[in-house]
mmCIF file of C-alpha atoms and ligand atoms in Angstrom:
data_model
loop_
_atom_site.group_PDB
_atom_site.id
_atom_site.type_symbol
_atom_site.label_atom_id
_atom_site.label_comp_id
_atom_site.label_asym_id
_atom_site.label_seq_id
_atom_site.Cartn_x
_atom_site.Cartn_y
_atom_site.Cartn_z
ATOM 1 C CA MET A 60 -9.014 2.519 -9.971
ATOM 2 C CA LEU A 61 -10.655 -0.387 -8.132
ATOM 3 C CA LYS A 62 -11.627 1.938 -5.283
ATOM 4 C CA CYS A 63 -12.887 4.838 -7.403
ATOM 5 C CA ASP A 64 -16.497 5.956 -7.676
ATOM 6 C CA PHE A 65 -17.647 4.202 -10.845
ATOM 7 C CA GLY A 66 -20.835 6.243 -10.846
ATOM 8 C CA ASN A 67 -18.680 9.337 -11.481
ATOM 9 C CA LEU A 68 -15.786 7.883 -13.425
ATOM 10 C CA GLN A 69 -15.116 10.961 -15.542
ATOM 11 C CA ARG A 70 -15.095 13.196 -12.461
ATOM 12 C CA GLU A 71 -12.706 10.809 -10.711
ATOM 13 C CA VAL A 72 -10.311 10.922 -13.660
ATOM 14 C CA GLU A 73 -10.442 14.739 -13.641
ATOM 15 C CA LEU A 74 -9.757 14.877 -9.894
ATOM 16 C CA LEU A 75 -6.799 12.500 -10.266
ATOM 17 C CA ALA A 76 -5.410 14.602 -13.111
ATOM 18 C CA GLN A 77 -5.726 17.735 -10.971
ATOM 19 C CA ALA A 78 -3.882 15.905 -8.202
ATOM 20 C CA LYS A 79 -1.091 15.103 -10.712
ATOM 21 C CA ALA A 80 -1.452 11.349 -10.490
ATOM 22 C CA GLN A 81 0.937 10.036 -13.156
ATOM 23 C CA VAL A 82 -0.553 6.645 -13.867
ATOM 24 C CA LEU A 83 -4.020 5.093 -13.790
ATOM 25 C CA HIS A 84 -3.665 1.507 -12.573
ATOM 26 C CA TRP A 85 -6.463 -0.775 -13.755
ATOM 27 C CA ASP A 86 -7.089 -3.880 -11.643
ATOM 28 C CA VAL A 87 -8.679 -6.372 -13.999
ATOM 29 C CA MET A 88 -10.179 -9.416 -12.233
ATOM 30 C CA ASP A 89 -11.811 -12.341 -13.975
ATOM 31 C CA GLY A 90 -13.617 -14.158 -11.148
ATOM 32 C CA HIS A 91 -11.328 -17.135 -11.848
ATOM 33 C CA PHE A 92 -7.672 -16.271 -11.179
ATOM 34 C CA VAL A 93 -9.054 -14.252 -8.273
ATOM 35 C CA PRO A 94 -12.543 -14.713 -6.813
ATOM 36 C CA ASN A 95 -13.811 -11.238 -7.654
ATOM 37 C CA LEU A 96 -14.839 -9.721 -10.957
ATOM 38 C CA SER A 97 -14.036 -6.086 -11.741
ATOM 39 C CA TYR A 98 -14.026 -4.521 -15.233
ATOM 40 C CA GLY A 99 -12.457 -5.158 -18.585
ATOM 41 C CA ALA A 100 -10.975 -3.536 -21.653
ATOM 42 C CA MET A 101 -14.269 -1.918 -22.681
ATOM 43 C CA VAL A 102 -14.293 0.362 -19.624
ATOM 44 C CA ILE A 103 -10.597 1.214 -19.970
ATOM 45 C CA GLU A 104 -11.004 2.054 -23.657
ATOM 46 C CA ARG A 105 -13.816 4.473 -22.828
ATOM 47 C CA VAL A 106 -11.684 6.277 -20.211
ATOM 48 C CA ARG A 107 -8.734 6.413 -22.620
ATOM 49 C CA ASP A 108 -10.492 9.261 -24.436
ATOM 50 C CA MET A 109 -10.684 11.326 -21.245
ATOM 51 C CA THR A 110 -7.015 11.679 -20.318
ATOM 52 C CA GLU A 111 -3.402 11.547 -21.440
ATOM 53 C CA MET A 112 -2.300 9.813 -18.237
ATOM 54 C CA VAL A 113 -0.302 6.591 -18.503
ATOM 55 C CA PHE A 114 -2.527 3.493 -18.320
ATOM 56 C CA ASP A 115 -1.181 0.475 -16.463
ATOM 57 C CA ALA A 116 -3.334 -2.662 -16.790
ATOM 58 C CA HIS A 117 -2.842 -5.221 -14.010
ATOM 59 C CA LEU A 118 -4.367 -8.422 -15.322
ATOM 60 C CA MET A 119 -5.378 -10.711 -12.461
ATOM 61 C CA VAL A 120 -6.735 -13.219 -14.927
ATOM 62 C CA THR A 121 -6.266 -16.763 -16.159
ATOM 63 C CA ASP A 122 -5.098 -16.987 -19.800
ATOM 64 C CA PRO A 123 -3.769 -13.385 -19.959
ATOM 65 C CA GLN A 124 -2.269 -14.189 -23.372
ATOM 66 C CA ASP A 125 -5.792 -14.440 -24.796
ATOM 67 C CA TYR A 126 -6.684 -10.903 -23.705
ATOM 68 C CA LEU A 127 -3.482 -9.032 -24.544
ATOM 69 C CA ASP A 128 -4.718 -7.614 -27.834
ATOM 70 C CA SER A 129 -7.875 -6.124 -26.349
ATOM 71 C CA TYR A 130 -5.919 -4.261 -23.647
ATOM 72 C CA ILE A 131 -3.419 -2.980 -26.194
ATOM 73 C CA LYS A 132 -6.311 -1.831 -28.357
ATOM 74 C CA ALA A 133 -7.906 -0.147 -25.306
ATOM 75 C CA GLY A 134 -4.803 2.057 -25.115
ATOM 76 C CA CYS A 135 -2.915 0.557 -22.178
ATOM 77 C CA ASP A 136 0.730 1.674 -22.012
ATOM 78 C CA ALA A 137 1.854 -1.070 -19.642
ATOM 79 C CA ILE A 138 0.447 -4.586 -19.382
ATOM 80 C CA THR A 139 1.201 -6.570 -16.246
ATOM 81 C CA PHE A 140 0.163 -10.193 -15.800
ATOM 82 C CA HIS A 141 0.792 -12.676 -13.002
ATOM 83 C CA PHE A 142 3.680 -15.111 -12.873
ATOM 84 C CA GLU A 143 1.208 -17.433 -11.102
ATOM 85 C CA SER A 144 -1.189 -17.380 -14.068
ATOM 86 C CA ASN A 145 -1.038 -20.164 -16.632
ATOM 87 C CA ALA A 146 0.706 -17.952 -19.204
ATOM 88 C CA GLU A 147 4.056 -18.915 -20.717
ATOM 89 C CA ALA A 148 5.675 -15.894 -19.055
ATOM 90 C CA ALA A 149 8.736 -15.387 -21.267
ATOM 91 C CA ASP A 150 6.689 -15.601 -24.463
ATOM 92 C CA LEU A 151 4.030 -13.221 -23.200
ATOM 93 C CA LEU A 152 6.539 -10.633 -21.921
ATOM 94 C CA LYS A 153 8.149 -10.640 -25.380
ATOM 95 C CA ARG A 154 4.767 -10.327 -27.072
ATOM 96 C CA ILE A 155 3.818 -7.322 -24.919
ATOM 97 C CA ARG A 156 7.047 -5.550 -25.891
ATOM 98 C CA ASP A 157 6.519 -6.455 -29.536
ATOM 99 C CA GLU A 158 3.101 -4.805 -29.325
ATOM 100 C CA GLY A 159 4.799 -1.605 -28.165
ATOM 101 C CA ALA A 160 3.718 -1.639 -24.515
ATOM 102 C CA ALA A 161 5.791 -1.913 -21.348
ATOM 103 C CA ALA A 162 5.930 -5.541 -20.195
ATOM 104 C CA GLY A 163 5.113 -6.144 -16.552
ATOM 105 C CA LEU A 164 5.225 -9.232 -14.356
ATOM 106 C CA ALA A 165 3.361 -9.406 -11.026
ATOM 107 C CA LEU A 166 4.263 -11.624 -8.053
ATOM 108 C CA ASN A 167 1.846 -12.800 -5.391
ATOM 109 C CA PRO A 168 2.975 -12.587 -1.749
ATOM 110 C CA GLY A 169 3.793 -16.323 -1.767
ATOM 111 C CA THR A 170 6.052 -16.204 -4.841
ATOM 112 C CA SER A 171 9.778 -15.737 -4.298
ATOM 113 C CA VAL A 172 11.970 -13.388 -6.276
ATOM 114 C CA ASP A 173 14.259 -16.306 -7.192
ATOM 115 C CA GLU A 174 11.468 -17.892 -9.233
ATOM 116 C CA ILE A 175 11.246 -14.923 -11.592
ATOM 117 C CA GLU A 176 14.948 -14.077 -11.802
ATOM 118 C CA PRO A 177 15.460 -15.574 -15.291
ATOM 119 C CA LEU A 178 12.574 -13.431 -16.591
ATOM 120 C CA LEU A 179 13.835 -10.090 -15.279
ATOM 121 C CA PRO A 180 15.660 -9.078 -18.505
ATOM 122 C CA LEU A 181 12.295 -9.339 -20.287
ATOM 123 C CA CYS A 182 10.480 -7.097 -17.775
ATOM 124 C CA ASP A 183 10.051 -3.331 -18.033
ATOM 125 C CA LEU A 184 8.082 -3.410 -14.802
ATOM 126 C CA VAL A 185 7.901 -5.805 -11.861
ATOM 127 C CA LEU A 186 4.862 -5.555 -9.604
ATOM 128 C CA VAL A 187 5.235 -6.784 -6.031
ATOM 129 C CA MET A 188 1.879 -7.578 -4.450
ATOM 130 C CA SER A 189 1.899 -6.445 -0.830
ATOM 131 C CA VAL A 190 -1.536 -7.995 -0.211
ATOM 132 C CA GLN A 191 -3.272 -11.057 -1.637
ATOM 133 C CA PRO A 192 -4.553 -10.088 -5.091
ATOM 134 C CA GLY A 193 -8.233 -9.706 -5.732
ATOM 135 C CA PHE A 194 -9.610 -7.428 -3.031
ATOM 136 C CA GLY A 195 -9.216 -3.742 -2.175
ATOM 137 C CA GLY A 196 -8.667 -2.368 1.312
ATOM 138 C CA GLN A 197 -6.297 -5.025 2.763
ATOM 139 C CA ALA A 198 -3.445 -4.381 5.218
ATOM 140 C CA PHE A 199 0.096 -4.040 3.853
ATOM 141 C CA MET A 200 2.341 -7.127 4.205
ATOM 142 C CA PRO A 201 5.847 -6.092 5.395
ATOM 143 C CA SER A 202 7.398 -9.192 3.747
ATOM 144 C CA SER A 203 7.123 -7.305 0.460
ATOM 145 C CA LEU A 204 9.904 -4.928 1.545
ATOM 146 C CA GLU A 205 12.594 -7.592 1.376
ATOM 147 C CA LYS A 206 11.378 -8.563 -2.098
ATOM 148 C CA LEU A 207 11.601 -4.978 -3.298
ATOM 149 C CA LYS A 208 15.152 -4.665 -1.937
ATOM 150 C CA ARG A 209 16.252 -7.851 -3.662
ATOM 151 C CA LEU A 210 14.606 -6.870 -6.928
ATOM 152 C CA ARG A 211 16.213 -3.429 -6.806
ATOM 153 C CA GLU A 212 19.606 -5.123 -6.520
ATOM 154 C CA MET A 213 18.810 -7.542 -9.351
ATOM 155 C CA THR A 214 17.462 -4.968 -11.836
ATOM 156 C CA GLY A 215 18.820 -1.812 -13.404
ATOM 157 C CA PRO A 216 17.362 1.656 -12.910
ATOM 158 C CA GLU A 217 15.434 1.257 -16.174
ATOM 159 C CA THR A 218 13.184 -1.388 -14.597
ATOM 160 C CA VAL A 219 10.160 0.070 -12.818
ATOM 161 C CA LEU A 220 9.476 -1.551 -9.448
ATOM 162 C CA SER A 221 5.841 -1.227 -8.542
ATOM 163 C CA VAL A 222 4.132 -2.113 -5.258
ATOM 164 C CA ASP A 223 0.420 -2.798 -4.959
ATOM 165 C CA GLY A 224 -1.699 -3.237 -1.834
ATOM 166 C CA GLY A 225 -2.076 -1.359 1.430
ATOM 167 C CA ILE A 226 -0.033 1.644 0.280
ATOM 168 C CA ALA A 227 -0.774 4.599 2.555
ATOM 169 C CA PRO A 228 1.168 7.381 4.322
ATOM 170 C CA ASP A 229 2.442 4.920 6.961
ATOM 171 C CA THR A 230 3.720 2.327 4.434
ATOM 172 C CA ILE A 231 4.776 4.222 1.312
ATOM 173 C CA GLY A 232 8.039 5.499 2.840
ATOM 174 C CA ASP A 233 9.307 1.995 3.616
ATOM 175 C CA THR A 234 8.471 0.760 0.116
ATOM 176 C CA SER A 235 10.206 3.741 -1.451
ATOM 177 C CA GLU A 236 13.301 3.169 0.680
ATOM 178 C CA ALA A 237 13.233 -0.510 -0.329
ATOM 179 C CA GLY A 238 13.414 0.488 -4.005
ATOM 180 C CA ALA A 239 9.854 0.889 -5.291
ATOM 181 C CA ASP A 240 9.303 3.731 -7.731
ATOM 182 C CA LEU A 241 5.667 3.237 -8.728
ATOM 183 C CA PHE A 242 3.090 3.114 -5.943
ATOM 184 C CA VAL A 243 -0.394 1.751 -6.509
ATOM 185 C CA VAL A 244 -2.725 3.506 -4.091
ATOM 186 C CA GLY A 245 -6.437 2.894 -3.629
ATOM 187 C CA SER A 246 -8.112 3.632 -0.299
ATOM 188 C CA ALA A 247 -5.452 6.149 0.785
ATOM 189 C CA VAL A 248 -6.580 8.415 -2.056
ATOM 190 C CA PHE A 249 -10.191 7.475 -2.813
ATOM 191 C CA ASP A 250 -11.313 7.350 0.824
ATOM 192 C CA THR A 251 -10.040 10.890 1.470
ATOM 193 C CA PRO A 252 -11.970 14.097 0.755
ATOM 194 C CA ASN A 253 -9.082 15.804 -1.061
ATOM 195 C CA TYR A 254 -7.114 13.871 -3.696
ATOM 196 C CA VAL A 255 -4.690 16.757 -4.276
ATOM 197 C CA GLN A 256 -3.671 16.731 -0.618
ATOM 198 C CA ALA A 257 -3.562 12.923 -0.369
ATOM 199 C CA ILE A 258 -1.348 12.473 -3.448
ATOM 200 C CA SER A 259 0.867 15.400 -2.526
ATOM 201 C CA ASP A 260 1.444 13.970 0.966
ATOM 202 C CA LEU A 261 2.165 10.478 -0.393
ATOM 203 C CA HIS A 262 4.489 11.889 -3.040
ATOM 204 C CA SER A 263 6.510 13.889 -0.555
ATOM 205 C CA ILE A 264 6.951 10.932 1.825
ATOM 206 C CA ALA A 265 8.029 8.671 -1.056
ATOM 207 C CA SER A 266 10.454 11.291 -2.377
ATOM 208 C CA GLN A 267 12.056 11.915 1.007
ATOM 209 C CA ARG A 268 12.550 8.226 1.720
ATOM 210 C CA GLY A 269 13.382 6.974 -1.757
ATOM 211 C CA SER A 270 16.896 5.899 -2.594
ATOM 212 C CA ARG A 271 16.322 7.023 -6.173
ATOM 213 C CA ALA A 272 15.435 10.551 -5.064
ATOM 214 C CA ALA A 273 18.981 10.801 -3.722
ATOM 215 C CA ARG A 274 20.403 9.686 -7.057
ATOM 216 C CA PRO A 275 18.520 11.748 -9.609
ATOM 217 C CA SER A 276 21.191 11.195 -12.246
ATOM 218 C CA ASP A 277 20.371 7.519 -12.759
ATOM 219 C CA ALA A 278 16.647 7.741 -12.040
ATOM 220 C CA GLU A 279 14.254 7.663 -14.950
ATOM 221 C CA PRO A 280 10.910 9.207 -14.120
ATOM 222 C CA VAL A 281 8.221 6.563 -14.116
ATOM 223 C CA SER A 282 6.096 8.473 -16.572
ATOM 224 C CA SER A 283 8.790 8.366 -19.241
ATOM 225 C CA SER A 284 9.539 4.689 -18.620
ATOM 226 C CA VAL A 285 6.079 3.656 -19.678
ATOM 227 C CA GLU A 286 5.161 6.545 -21.918
ATOM 228 C CA ARG A 287 2.885 5.969 -24.872
HETATM 229 ZN ZN1 ZN B 1337 -3.176 -3.796 -9.080
#
C-alpha cells in the first residue's frame, strides 16, 4: 500500500478488491530502522473496517516487539518483522502466533538464508526482500531468486514465501518459479490505469511459471494460510 493514493484510500481499497487482490501489504517504516517514515497502526485499523481482505503488516521498525499489540489490535492477520531488527526473533515469532496471527520473518538482501534456518519452524511466512527496504520503486535484485529456491527446499508447503520489491510482469514469473507464493506489488499495480488488468496479468504469469501451480494437491492457497 506504500504506493497507493492516500488521498483516496477508500477508493484504492475498493479498486483492489474489484481486482481480486488477496492481501493488503502494509509497509510500516519508523524513520529509524529505515530512513523513511510511512504510516502506523492507526491508519491500518481505519482501513480494517472497509474490507475483508487479509492484512499483512511488514514492520520495518526497530523494537518491533513493542508494537506487536497495536498491529494485532488494528486487525492484521500476518505480522512480519525483520531479522535484522533488534528483536529476539524466536521469542517474537512465538508471541505473534500466540496472539493468533501468522508469524512472518523478513530478510534484507544482505542477510543469508543460513542465518535464519533455525527460526524457520517458527515462521508461517518468510519475506525475501528483493530491494533494500525503506523505499518504493526500486529495481528487482536477481540475487533474491536463489534465496527463494533455497527457502522453498528448506520449508514445507505450509510456509508462505513472500517476495517484496521490484515485482512486475518481467520479474514475477522468475520469483514464482523460484518458489514464491505471495507477491508484494506496488508500482506495477498503482502506476497503471487499470488495476483489474494489472493484477490479472501478474496473476496469470505467476500461475503459469509457479512450481506450486503444477502441484495443486500440496499447495495451500495463500489466503487460507493467513486467514483471520
Ligand atoms: Zn513490504
